[in-house]
Amino acid sequence: MIRLAANLSMLFNEHAFMDRFAAAAKAGFKGVEYLFPFAYGADELRDALNKNQLEQVLFNLPPGDWDAGERGLASLPGREGEFRDSVVEGLRYAEALNCPRVHAMAGLLPGGADVATQAEHHATYIRNLRFAASEAAKVSRDILIEPINTRDMPGFFLSRQAQAMAVLEEVGAENLKLQFDLYHCQIMDGDLIRHLERQFTAIGHIQVAGVPGRHEPDAGEVHYPAIFERLSALGYSGWVGCEYRPQANTRAGLGWGEAWGLTTH
């Protein structure tokens, strides 16, 4: 059974952030995710979840200076101390919100990075992920890594599915898993169902959006009913995060999800 989670950083933007929990529940969502919780108190967020009978399924670790363009710390040489602090803070929120997984964004390569620079970022990434996975295991949480397309996020260190799988193998931690975003994969690699099949045992979370516009999943070149059918056949029991930008009012665009419990009225 496909379980859909609303990404509250993108959906229901017609409401103030703390009001989006109720809007998501009213639309039939049972879980929520968003980019970051850190602008809000953990108690406030937990109360919103409980009041609306929602599960917190995912958020990202602190990414560095987001407003200045940073997109994660995990692969950045010289920022290891800041990354470790971000892991501690992220896991504190994960425990408070009963969230089983957090995403460690890889970060950006400097423009024109040569082979030596890329190798330094890779070595830093592996060390940091081993630390994060070890700390997360102490509190029974998973760390996720996500390949992100370089059209939307130029220079992102982790951009290909094969690269992510090699990282998982090198780190070798059972609680380090793949955040499989079908939107990013379609742009960078394509062949979605075969990638899902090959990487299925490594997947800790899935996200969807229409391609190429990142709108509702029924808009664009990906036929999501076939994807969901294959996921069900594979026995996927995790969450599917709806990380897309509605073309208009969020609720009006939810018709694509009515078969999985969403409602437009």
Short mmCIF file of N, CA and C in Angstrom, two decimals, residues 39-220:
data_model
loop_
_atom_site.label_atom_id
_atom_site.label_comp_id
_atom_site.label_asym_id
_atom_site.label_seq_id
_atom_site.Cartn_x
_atom_site.Cartn_y
_atom_site.Cartn_z
N ALA A 39 13.75 26.18 12.68
CA ALA A 39 13.22 27.50 12.97
C ALA A 39 12.09 27.45 13.99
N TYR A 40 11.68 26.25 14.36
CA TYR A 40 10.55 26.05 15.28
C TYR A 40 10.99 25.18 16.44
N GLY A 41 10.33 25.34 17.56
CA GLY A 41 10.63 24.49 18.69
C GLY A 41 10.13 23.08 18.47
N ALA A 42 10.87 22.10 18.97
CA ALA A 42 10.46 20.71 18.80
C ALA A 42 9.11 20.44 19.46
N ASP A 43 8.85 21.07 20.59
CA ASP A 43 7.56 20.87 21.26
C ASP A 43 6.41 21.38 20.41
N GLU A 44 6.60 22.54 19.76
CA GLU A 44 5.55 23.12 18.91
C GLU A 44 5.25 22.20 17.73
N LEU A 45 6.29 21.68 17.13
CA LEU A 45 6.11 20.78 15.99
C LEU A 45 5.46 19.47 16.42
N ARG A 46 5.89 18.94 17.54
CA ARG A 46 5.31 17.69 18.03
C ARG A 46 3.83 17.86 18.34
N ASP A 47 3.47 19.00 18.90
CA ASP A 47 2.06 19.26 19.19
C ASP A 47 1.23 19.30 17.91
N ALA A 48 1.77 19.92 16.85
CA ALA A 48 1.05 19.99 15.57
C ALA A 48 0.88 18.59 14.98
N LEU A 49 1.90 17.76 15.09
CA LEU A 49 1.81 16.39 14.60
C LEU A 49 0.74 15.61 15.36
N ASN A 50 0.80 15.69 16.67
CA ASN A 50 -0.14 14.93 17.49
C ASN A 50 -1.58 15.41 17.29
N LYS A 51 -1.76 16.71 17.25
CA LYS A 51 -3.10 17.27 17.09
C LYS A 51 -3.75 16.80 15.80
N ASN A 52 -2.94 16.64 14.77
CA ASN A 52 -3.47 16.28 13.45
C ASN A 52 -3.25 14.82 13.09
N GLN A 53 -2.79 14.03 14.05
CA GLN A 53 -2.58 12.59 13.87
C GLN A 53 -1.70 12.30 12.65
N LEU A 54 -0.57 12.99 12.62
CA LEU A 54 0.38 12.86 11.52
C LEU A 54 1.69 12.27 12.02
N GLU A 55 2.37 11.56 11.15
CA GLU A 55 3.72 11.08 11.43
C GLU A 55 4.74 11.97 10.75
N GLN A 56 5.80 12.29 11.48
CA GLN A 56 6.94 12.98 10.88
C GLN A 56 7.82 11.91 10.25
N VAL A 57 8.02 11.97 8.94
CA VAL A 57 8.71 10.87 8.26
C VAL A 57 10.11 11.24 7.79
N LEU A 58 10.42 12.54 7.70
CA LEU A 58 11.72 12.94 7.16
C LEU A 58 11.93 14.43 7.35
N PHE A 59 13.18 14.82 7.61
CA PHE A 59 13.63 16.20 7.41
C PHE A 59 15.15 16.15 7.18
N ASN A 60 15.71 17.28 6.79
CA ASN A 60 17.14 17.37 6.52
C ASN A 60 17.91 17.86 7.74
N LEU A 61 19.15 17.40 7.86
CA LEU A 61 20.05 17.98 8.84
C LEU A 61 20.34 19.44 8.49
N PRO A 62 20.79 20.25 9.45
CA PRO A 62 21.17 21.63 9.12
C PRO A 62 22.14 21.66 7.95
N PRO A 63 21.91 22.54 6.95
CA PRO A 63 22.64 22.49 5.69
C PRO A 63 23.81 23.46 5.57
N GLY A 64 24.18 24.14 6.66
CA GLY A 64 25.09 25.27 6.53
C GLY A 64 24.27 26.54 6.34
N ASP A 65 24.82 27.51 5.64
CA ASP A 65 24.14 28.79 5.43
C ASP A 65 23.28 28.69 4.17
N TRP A 66 22.04 28.25 4.34
CA TRP A 66 21.13 28.04 3.21
C TRP A 66 20.90 29.34 2.44
N ASP A 67 20.68 30.43 3.14
CA ASP A 67 20.39 31.71 2.48
C ASP A 67 21.56 32.21 1.65
N ALA A 68 22.76 31.79 2.02
CA ALA A 68 23.96 32.18 1.26
C ALA A 68 24.25 31.20 0.13
N GLY A 69 23.40 30.17 -0.03
CA GLY A 69 23.56 29.24 -1.13
C GLY A 69 24.16 27.90 -0.77
N GLU A 70 24.49 27.68 0.50
CA GLU A 70 25.03 26.37 0.87
C GLU A 70 23.93 25.32 0.84
N ARG A 71 24.30 24.10 0.45
CA ARG A 71 23.33 23.03 0.29
C ARG A 71 23.82 21.74 0.94
N GLY A 72 24.24 21.87 2.18
CA GLY A 72 24.70 20.71 2.92
C GLY A 72 26.16 20.82 3.29
N LEU A 73 26.55 20.03 4.29
CA LEU A 73 27.90 20.08 4.86
C LEU A 73 28.67 18.78 4.74
N ALA A 74 28.00 17.70 4.40
CA ALA A 74 28.59 16.37 4.59
C ALA A 74 29.87 16.14 3.81
N SER A 75 30.04 16.77 2.65
CA SER A 75 31.25 16.53 1.85
C SER A 75 32.24 17.69 1.89
N LEU A 76 32.02 18.66 2.76
CA LEU A 76 32.84 19.88 2.72
C LEU A 76 34.07 19.77 3.62
N PRO A 77 35.27 19.70 3.03
CA PRO A 77 36.49 19.66 3.84
C PRO A 77 36.62 20.92 4.70
N GLY A 78 37.07 20.73 5.92
CA GLY A 78 37.24 21.85 6.83
C GLY A 78 36.01 22.22 7.63
N ARG A 79 34.87 21.58 7.33
CA ARG A 79 33.62 21.89 8.03
C ARG A 79 33.16 20.70 8.89
N GLU A 80 34.08 19.81 9.19
CA GLU A 80 33.70 18.58 9.89
C GLU A 80 33.08 18.85 11.26
N GLY A 81 33.63 19.81 11.99
CA GLY A 81 33.08 20.12 13.30
C GLY A 81 31.66 20.62 13.21
N GLU A 82 31.39 21.47 12.21
CA GLU A 82 30.04 21.98 12.01
C GLU A 82 29.09 20.85 11.61
N PHE A 83 29.59 19.93 10.78
CA PHE A 83 28.75 18.80 10.39
C PHE A 83 28.41 17.95 11.61
N ARG A 84 29.37 17.69 12.46
CA ARG A 84 29.10 16.87 13.64
C ARG A 84 28.07 17.53 14.54
N ASP A 85 28.19 18.84 14.68
CA ASP A 85 27.19 19.57 15.47
C ASP A 85 25.80 19.45 14.84
N SER A 86 25.77 19.47 13.50
CA SER A 86 24.48 19.36 12.80
C SER A 86 23.85 18.00 13.03
N VAL A 87 24.67 16.97 13.11
CA VAL A 87 24.15 15.63 13.37
C VAL A 87 23.53 15.57 14.77
N VAL A 88 24.22 16.13 15.73
CA VAL A 88 23.70 16.14 17.11
C VAL A 88 22.37 16.87 17.17
N GLU A 89 22.31 18.05 16.54
CA GLU A 89 21.08 18.83 16.56
C GLU A 89 19.95 18.12 15.80
N GLY A 90 20.27 17.58 14.65
CA GLY A 90 19.26 16.88 13.87
C GLY A 90 18.69 15.67 14.59
N LEU A 91 19.54 14.91 15.24
CA LEU A 91 19.06 13.72 15.96
C LEU A 91 18.27 14.11 17.19
N ARG A 92 18.59 15.25 17.79
CA ARG A 92 17.78 15.72 18.92
C ARG A 92 16.35 15.99 18.46
N TYR A 93 16.19 16.65 17.32
CA TYR A 93 14.85 16.88 16.78
C TYR A 93 14.20 15.57 16.36
N ALA A 94 14.97 14.68 15.76
CA ALA A 94 14.40 13.40 15.31
C ALA A 94 13.81 12.62 16.47
N GLU A 95 14.51 12.61 17.59
CA GLU A 95 13.97 11.93 18.76
C GLU A 95 12.71 12.61 19.28
N ALA A 96 12.74 13.94 19.35
CA ALA A 96 11.60 14.68 19.87
C ALA A 96 10.36 14.50 19.00
N LEU A 97 10.56 14.38 17.68
CA LEU A 97 9.45 14.28 16.74
C LEU A 97 9.15 12.83 16.35
N ASN A 98 9.86 11.89 16.96
CA ASN A 98 9.69 10.48 16.62
C ASN A 98 9.86 10.24 15.12
N CYS A 99 10.85 10.92 14.56
CA CYS A 99 11.13 10.81 13.12
C CYS A 99 12.24 9.78 12.93
N PRO A 100 11.99 8.73 12.16
CA PRO A 100 12.94 7.62 12.08
C PRO A 100 14.14 7.85 11.16
N ARG A 101 14.11 8.93 10.36
CA ARG A 101 15.18 9.12 9.38
C ARG A 101 15.45 10.60 9.14
N VAL A 102 16.70 10.93 8.87
CA VAL A 102 17.09 12.29 8.52
C VAL A 102 18.04 12.23 7.33
N HIS A 103 17.97 13.26 6.51
CA HIS A 103 18.79 13.33 5.29
C HIS A 103 19.99 14.23 5.52
N ALA A 104 21.17 13.72 5.25
CA ALA A 104 22.41 14.49 5.33
C ALA A 104 22.77 14.98 3.93
N MET A 105 22.48 16.24 3.64
CA MET A 105 22.77 16.78 2.32
C MET A 105 24.29 16.83 2.09
N ALA A 106 24.70 16.45 0.88
CA ALA A 106 26.13 16.29 0.59
C ALA A 106 26.86 17.61 0.51
N GLY A 107 26.23 18.64 -0.07
CA GLY A 107 26.90 19.91 -0.27
C GLY A 107 27.41 20.08 -1.69
N LEU A 108 27.96 21.25 -1.96
CA LEU A 108 28.37 21.64 -3.31
C LEU A 108 29.88 21.55 -3.49
N LEU A 109 30.28 21.11 -4.66
CA LEU A 109 31.68 21.23 -5.07
C LEU A 109 31.97 22.67 -5.48
N PRO A 110 33.18 23.15 -5.26
CA PRO A 110 33.53 24.47 -5.79
C PRO A 110 33.55 24.44 -7.31
N GLY A 111 33.27 25.56 -7.94
CA GLY A 111 33.28 25.63 -9.39
C GLY A 111 34.62 25.22 -9.97
N GLY A 112 34.57 24.40 -11.01
CA GLY A 112 35.79 23.96 -11.67
C GLY A 112 36.65 23.02 -10.84
N ALA A 113 36.03 22.29 -9.91
CA ALA A 113 36.78 21.39 -9.03
C ALA A 113 37.56 20.36 -9.83
N ASP A 114 38.86 20.24 -9.54
CA ASP A 114 39.69 19.25 -10.24
C ASP A 114 39.55 17.89 -9.56
N VAL A 115 40.25 16.91 -10.10
CA VAL A 115 40.13 15.54 -9.60
C VAL A 115 40.55 15.46 -8.14
N ALA A 116 41.62 16.15 -7.77
CA ALA A 116 42.10 16.11 -6.39
C ALA A 116 41.07 16.70 -5.43
N THR A 117 40.43 17.79 -5.83
CA THR A 117 39.41 18.42 -4.99
C THR A 117 38.22 17.49 -4.84
N GLN A 118 37.79 16.87 -5.93
CA GLN A 118 36.68 15.93 -5.86
C GLN A 118 37.01 14.76 -4.94
N ALA A 119 38.24 14.27 -5.00
CA ALA A 119 38.66 13.16 -4.15
C ALA A 119 38.65 13.58 -2.67
N GLU A 120 39.06 14.83 -2.39
CA GLU A 120 39.04 15.32 -1.01
C GLU A 120 37.61 15.41 -0.49
N HIS A 121 36.70 15.87 -1.33
CA HIS A 121 35.28 15.93 -0.94
C HIS A 121 34.74 14.52 -0.69
N HIS A 122 35.13 13.59 -1.55
CA HIS A 122 34.64 12.21 -1.37
C HIS A 122 35.13 11.63 -0.05
N ALA A 123 36.42 11.80 0.25
CA ALA A 123 36.98 11.26 1.49
C ALA A 123 36.30 11.89 2.71
N THR A 124 36.05 13.19 2.65
CA THR A 124 35.35 13.87 3.74
C THR A 124 33.94 13.33 3.89
N TYR A 125 33.28 13.13 2.78
CA TYR A 125 31.90 12.62 2.77
C TYR A 125 31.83 11.26 3.45
N ILE A 126 32.73 10.37 3.11
CA ILE A 126 32.73 9.03 3.68
C ILE A 126 32.95 9.10 5.19
N ARG A 127 33.94 9.88 5.63
CA ARG A 127 34.20 10.00 7.07
C ARG A 127 32.99 10.56 7.81
N ASN A 128 32.40 11.61 7.25
CA ASN A 128 31.27 12.24 7.92
C ASN A 128 30.05 11.33 7.97
N LEU A 129 29.81 10.58 6.91
CA LEU A 129 28.67 9.67 6.91
C LEU A 129 28.88 8.53 7.90
N ARG A 130 30.10 8.07 8.05
CA ARG A 130 30.36 7.03 9.05
C ARG A 130 30.06 7.57 10.46
N PHE A 131 30.48 8.80 10.72
CA PHE A 131 30.17 9.41 12.01
C PHE A 131 28.67 9.54 12.20
N ALA A 132 27.98 10.08 11.19
CA ALA A 132 26.54 10.31 11.30
C ALA A 132 25.79 9.00 11.51
N ALA A 133 26.16 7.98 10.76
CA ALA A 133 25.48 6.69 10.89
C ALA A 133 25.71 6.09 12.27
N SER A 134 26.93 6.24 12.79
CA SER A 134 27.23 5.71 14.11
C SER A 134 26.42 6.41 15.19
N GLU A 135 26.33 7.73 15.12
CA GLU A 135 25.55 8.49 16.10
C GLU A 135 24.06 8.16 15.98
N ALA A 136 23.58 8.05 14.75
CA ALA A 136 22.16 7.76 14.54
C ALA A 136 21.80 6.37 15.03
N ALA A 137 22.71 5.43 14.90
CA ALA A 137 22.44 4.06 15.36
C ALA A 137 22.22 4.01 16.86
N LYS A 138 22.86 4.91 17.59
CA LYS A 138 22.72 4.94 19.04
C LYS A 138 21.28 5.27 19.47
N VAL A 139 20.55 5.96 18.60
CA VAL A 139 19.17 6.34 18.91
C VAL A 139 18.19 5.73 17.92
N SER A 140 18.63 4.67 17.25
CA SER A 140 17.78 3.89 16.34
C SER A 140 17.18 4.73 15.23
N ARG A 141 18.01 5.56 14.59
CA ARG A 141 17.58 6.37 13.45
C ARG A 141 18.41 5.99 12.22
N ASP A 142 17.87 6.31 11.05
CA ASP A 142 18.58 6.11 9.79
C ASP A 142 19.08 7.45 9.26
N ILE A 143 20.23 7.41 8.62
CA ILE A 143 20.76 8.54 7.86
C ILE A 143 20.53 8.24 6.38
N LEU A 144 20.02 9.23 5.65
CA LEU A 144 19.77 9.06 4.22
C LEU A 144 20.70 9.94 3.41
N ILE A 145 21.05 9.46 2.23
CA ILE A 145 21.75 10.28 1.23
C ILE A 145 20.91 10.30 -0.03
N GLU A 146 20.94 11.44 -0.74
CA GLU A 146 20.07 11.63 -1.90
C GLU A 146 20.84 12.22 -3.07
N PRO A 147 20.87 11.53 -4.20
CA PRO A 147 21.40 12.15 -5.42
C PRO A 147 20.43 13.24 -5.89
N ILE A 148 20.95 14.43 -6.11
CA ILE A 148 20.14 15.58 -6.54
C ILE A 148 20.64 16.05 -7.90
N ASN A 149 19.71 16.33 -8.80
CA ASN A 149 20.12 16.66 -10.16
C ASN A 149 20.86 18.00 -10.21
N THR A 150 21.83 18.07 -11.11
CA THR A 150 22.68 19.25 -11.20
C THR A 150 22.09 20.34 -12.10
N ARG A 151 20.91 20.11 -12.63
CA ARG A 151 20.21 21.19 -13.31
C ARG A 151 19.55 22.12 -12.29
N ASP A 152 18.88 21.52 -11.31
CA ASP A 152 18.27 22.32 -10.25
C ASP A 152 19.30 22.81 -9.24
N MET A 153 20.32 22.01 -8.99
CA MET A 153 21.31 22.34 -7.96
C MET A 153 22.71 22.13 -8.54
N PRO A 154 23.18 23.07 -9.36
CA PRO A 154 24.50 22.92 -10.00
C PRO A 154 25.61 22.72 -8.97
N GLY A 155 26.47 21.76 -9.27
CA GLY A 155 27.62 21.52 -8.41
C GLY A 155 27.36 20.60 -7.24
N PHE A 156 26.14 20.08 -7.10
CA PHE A 156 25.87 19.20 -5.95
C PHE A 156 26.76 17.97 -6.05
N PHE A 157 27.38 17.61 -4.94
CA PHE A 157 28.40 16.56 -4.96
C PHE A 157 27.84 15.20 -5.34
N LEU A 158 26.64 14.87 -4.85
CA LEU A 158 26.05 13.54 -5.10
C LEU A 158 24.92 13.69 -6.10
N SER A 159 25.11 13.22 -7.32
CA SER A 159 24.11 13.48 -8.36
C SER A 159 23.64 12.25 -9.12
N ARG A 160 24.31 11.13 -8.97
CA ARG A 160 23.97 9.92 -9.74
C ARG A 160 23.64 8.76 -8.81
N GLN A 161 22.73 7.90 -9.28
CA GLN A 161 22.34 6.75 -8.48
C GLN A 161 23.52 5.81 -8.25
N ALA A 162 24.33 5.56 -9.26
CA ALA A 162 25.46 4.65 -9.10
C ALA A 162 26.46 5.20 -8.09
N GLN A 163 26.66 6.52 -8.10
CA GLN A 163 27.56 7.15 -7.13
C GLN A 163 27.03 6.93 -5.72
N ALA A 164 25.73 7.11 -5.52
CA ALA A 164 25.15 6.92 -4.20
C ALA A 164 25.31 5.48 -3.73
N MET A 165 25.08 4.53 -4.62
CA MET A 165 25.20 3.12 -4.23
C MET A 165 26.64 2.78 -3.85
N ALA A 166 27.61 3.36 -4.57
CA ALA A 166 29.01 3.13 -4.23
C ALA A 166 29.35 3.72 -2.87
N VAL A 167 28.78 4.87 -2.54
CA VAL A 167 29.00 5.48 -1.23
C VAL A 167 28.43 4.59 -0.13
N LEU A 168 27.21 4.10 -0.33
CA LEU A 168 26.59 3.22 0.67
C LEU A 168 27.47 1.99 0.92
N GLU A 169 28.00 1.43 -0.14
CA GLU A 169 28.84 0.25 0.00
C GLU A 169 30.14 0.58 0.74
N GLU A 170 30.74 1.71 0.41
CA GLU A 170 32.01 2.08 1.03
C GLU A 170 31.84 2.39 2.52
N VAL A 171 30.77 3.09 2.88
CA VAL A 171 30.54 3.41 4.28
C VAL A 171 30.21 2.14 5.06
N GLY A 172 29.35 1.31 4.50
CA GLY A 172 29.09 0.00 5.08
C GLY A 172 28.28 0.01 6.37
N ALA A 173 27.40 0.99 6.54
CA ALA A 173 26.57 1.07 7.74
C ALA A 173 25.15 0.63 7.41
N GLU A 174 24.58 -0.24 8.23
CA GLU A 174 23.24 -0.76 7.95
C GLU A 174 22.18 0.33 7.99
N ASN A 175 22.40 1.37 8.77
CA ASN A 175 21.39 2.43 8.91
C ASN A 175 21.68 3.63 8.02
N LEU A 176 22.56 3.47 7.04
CA LEU A 176 22.76 4.48 6.00
C LEU A 176 22.04 3.99 4.76
N LYS A 177 21.05 4.78 4.29
CA LYS A 177 20.17 4.31 3.23
C LYS A 177 19.99 5.37 2.14
N LEU A 178 19.35 4.95 1.09
CA LEU A 178 19.16 5.78 -0.09
C LEU A 178 17.82 6.51 -0.05
N GLN A 179 17.86 7.80 -0.21
CA GLN A 179 16.65 8.60 -0.44
C GLN A 179 16.47 8.69 -1.95
N PHE A 180 15.52 7.94 -2.47
CA PHE A 180 15.35 7.79 -3.91
C PHE A 180 14.30 8.78 -4.39
N ASP A 181 14.74 9.87 -4.98
CA ASP A 181 13.83 10.88 -5.52
C ASP A 181 13.69 10.62 -7.02
N LEU A 182 12.50 10.20 -7.41
CA LEU A 182 12.28 9.82 -8.80
C LEU A 182 12.41 11.00 -9.75
N TYR A 183 12.10 12.19 -9.29
CA TYR A 183 12.27 13.40 -10.10
C TYR A 183 13.75 13.61 -10.45
N HIS A 184 14.61 13.57 -9.44
CA HIS A 184 16.03 13.76 -9.70
C HIS A 184 16.59 12.64 -10.55
N CYS A 185 16.18 11.40 -10.26
CA CYS A 185 16.70 10.25 -11.01
C CYS A 185 16.31 10.32 -12.48
N GLN A 186 15.08 10.72 -12.76
CA GLN A 186 14.65 10.81 -14.16
C GLN A 186 15.50 11.82 -14.93
N ILE A 187 15.82 12.94 -14.31
CA ILE A 187 16.61 13.97 -14.98
C ILE A 187 18.05 13.50 -15.21
N MET A 188 18.63 12.82 -14.25
CA MET A 188 20.05 12.45 -14.34
C MET A 188 20.29 11.09 -14.97
N ASP A 189 19.39 10.13 -14.73
CA ASP A 189 19.66 8.75 -15.13
C ASP A 189 18.56 8.10 -15.95
N GLY A 190 17.28 8.47 -15.72
CA GLY A 190 16.19 7.79 -16.39
C GLY A 190 16.06 6.34 -15.95
N ASP A 191 15.34 5.53 -16.75
CA ASP A 191 15.21 4.08 -16.51
C ASP A 191 14.76 3.82 -15.08
N LEU A 192 13.68 4.50 -14.65
CA LEU A 192 13.30 4.56 -13.24
C LEU A 192 12.99 3.20 -12.63
N ILE A 193 12.17 2.42 -13.30
CA ILE A 193 11.77 1.15 -12.70
C ILE A 193 12.96 0.21 -12.53
N ARG A 194 13.85 0.17 -13.51
CA ARG A 194 15.02 -0.70 -13.37
C ARG A 194 15.92 -0.21 -12.23
N HIS A 195 16.07 1.11 -12.07
CA HIS A 195 16.85 1.62 -10.94
C HIS A 195 16.19 1.24 -9.62
N LEU A 196 14.88 1.37 -9.54
CA LEU A 196 14.18 0.98 -8.32
C LEU A 196 14.40 -0.49 -8.01
N GLU A 197 14.32 -1.32 -9.01
CA GLU A 197 14.51 -2.76 -8.80
C GLU A 197 15.92 -3.08 -8.32
N ARG A 198 16.92 -2.47 -8.97
CA ARG A 198 18.31 -2.78 -8.62
C ARG A 198 18.69 -2.25 -7.24
N GLN A 199 18.11 -1.13 -6.85
CA GLN A 199 18.53 -0.47 -5.62
C GLN A 199 17.51 -0.66 -4.48
N PHE A 200 16.53 -1.50 -4.70
CA PHE A 200 15.39 -1.57 -3.80
C PHE A 200 15.79 -1.84 -2.35
N THR A 201 16.71 -2.75 -2.13
CA THR A 201 17.07 -3.12 -0.75
C THR A 201 17.79 -2.00 -0.02
N ALA A 202 18.28 -1.00 -0.75
CA ALA A 202 19.00 0.11 -0.12
C ALA A 202 18.10 1.30 0.17
N ILE A 203 16.87 1.28 -0.33
CA ILE A 203 16.00 2.46 -0.27
C ILE A 203 15.40 2.63 1.13
N GLY A 204 15.54 3.85 1.66
CA GLY A 204 14.94 4.19 2.93
C GLY A 204 13.79 5.15 2.83
N HIS A 205 13.63 5.79 1.67
CA HIS A 205 12.56 6.76 1.48
C HIS A 205 12.48 7.07 -0.01
N ILE A 206 11.27 7.40 -0.48
CA ILE A 206 11.06 7.73 -1.89
C ILE A 206 10.35 9.07 -1.97
N GLN A 207 10.70 9.86 -2.99
CA GLN A 207 10.02 11.13 -3.24
C GLN A 207 9.62 11.22 -4.72
N VAL A 208 8.55 12.00 -4.98
CA VAL A 208 8.02 12.09 -6.33
C VAL A 208 7.72 13.54 -6.69
N ALA A 209 7.76 13.79 -8.00
CA ALA A 209 7.31 15.06 -8.59
C ALA A 209 7.25 14.85 -10.09
N GLY A 210 6.44 15.64 -10.76
CA GLY A 210 6.38 15.59 -12.21
C GLY A 210 7.67 16.10 -12.83
N VAL A 211 8.02 15.55 -13.98
CA VAL A 211 9.22 15.94 -14.72
C VAL A 211 8.79 16.44 -16.09
N PRO A 212 9.30 17.60 -16.56
CA PRO A 212 10.41 18.36 -16.00
C PRO A 212 10.03 19.52 -15.08
N GLY A 213 8.75 19.82 -14.89
CA GLY A 213 8.39 21.06 -14.22
C GLY A 213 8.36 21.00 -12.71
N ARG A 214 8.54 19.83 -12.13
CA ARG A 214 8.45 19.60 -10.68
C ARG A 214 7.10 20.02 -10.11
N HIS A 215 6.05 19.75 -10.91
CA HIS A 215 4.69 20.00 -10.46
C HIS A 215 4.05 18.68 -10.04
N GLU A 216 2.73 18.61 -10.04
CA GLU A 216 2.01 17.40 -9.63
C GLU A 216 2.52 16.17 -10.41
N PRO A 217 2.52 15.01 -9.76
CA PRO A 217 3.05 13.81 -10.41
C PRO A 217 2.27 13.35 -11.64
N ASP A 218 1.07 13.87 -11.88
CA ASP A 218 0.36 13.48 -13.10
C ASP A 218 0.66 14.43 -14.26
N ALA A 219 1.59 15.36 -14.06
CA ALA A 219 1.99 16.29 -15.12
C ALA A 219 3.42 15.98 -15.53
N GLY A 220 3.63 15.72 -16.82
CA GLY A 220 4.99 15.51 -17.28
C GLY A 220 5.22 14.13 -17.85
#
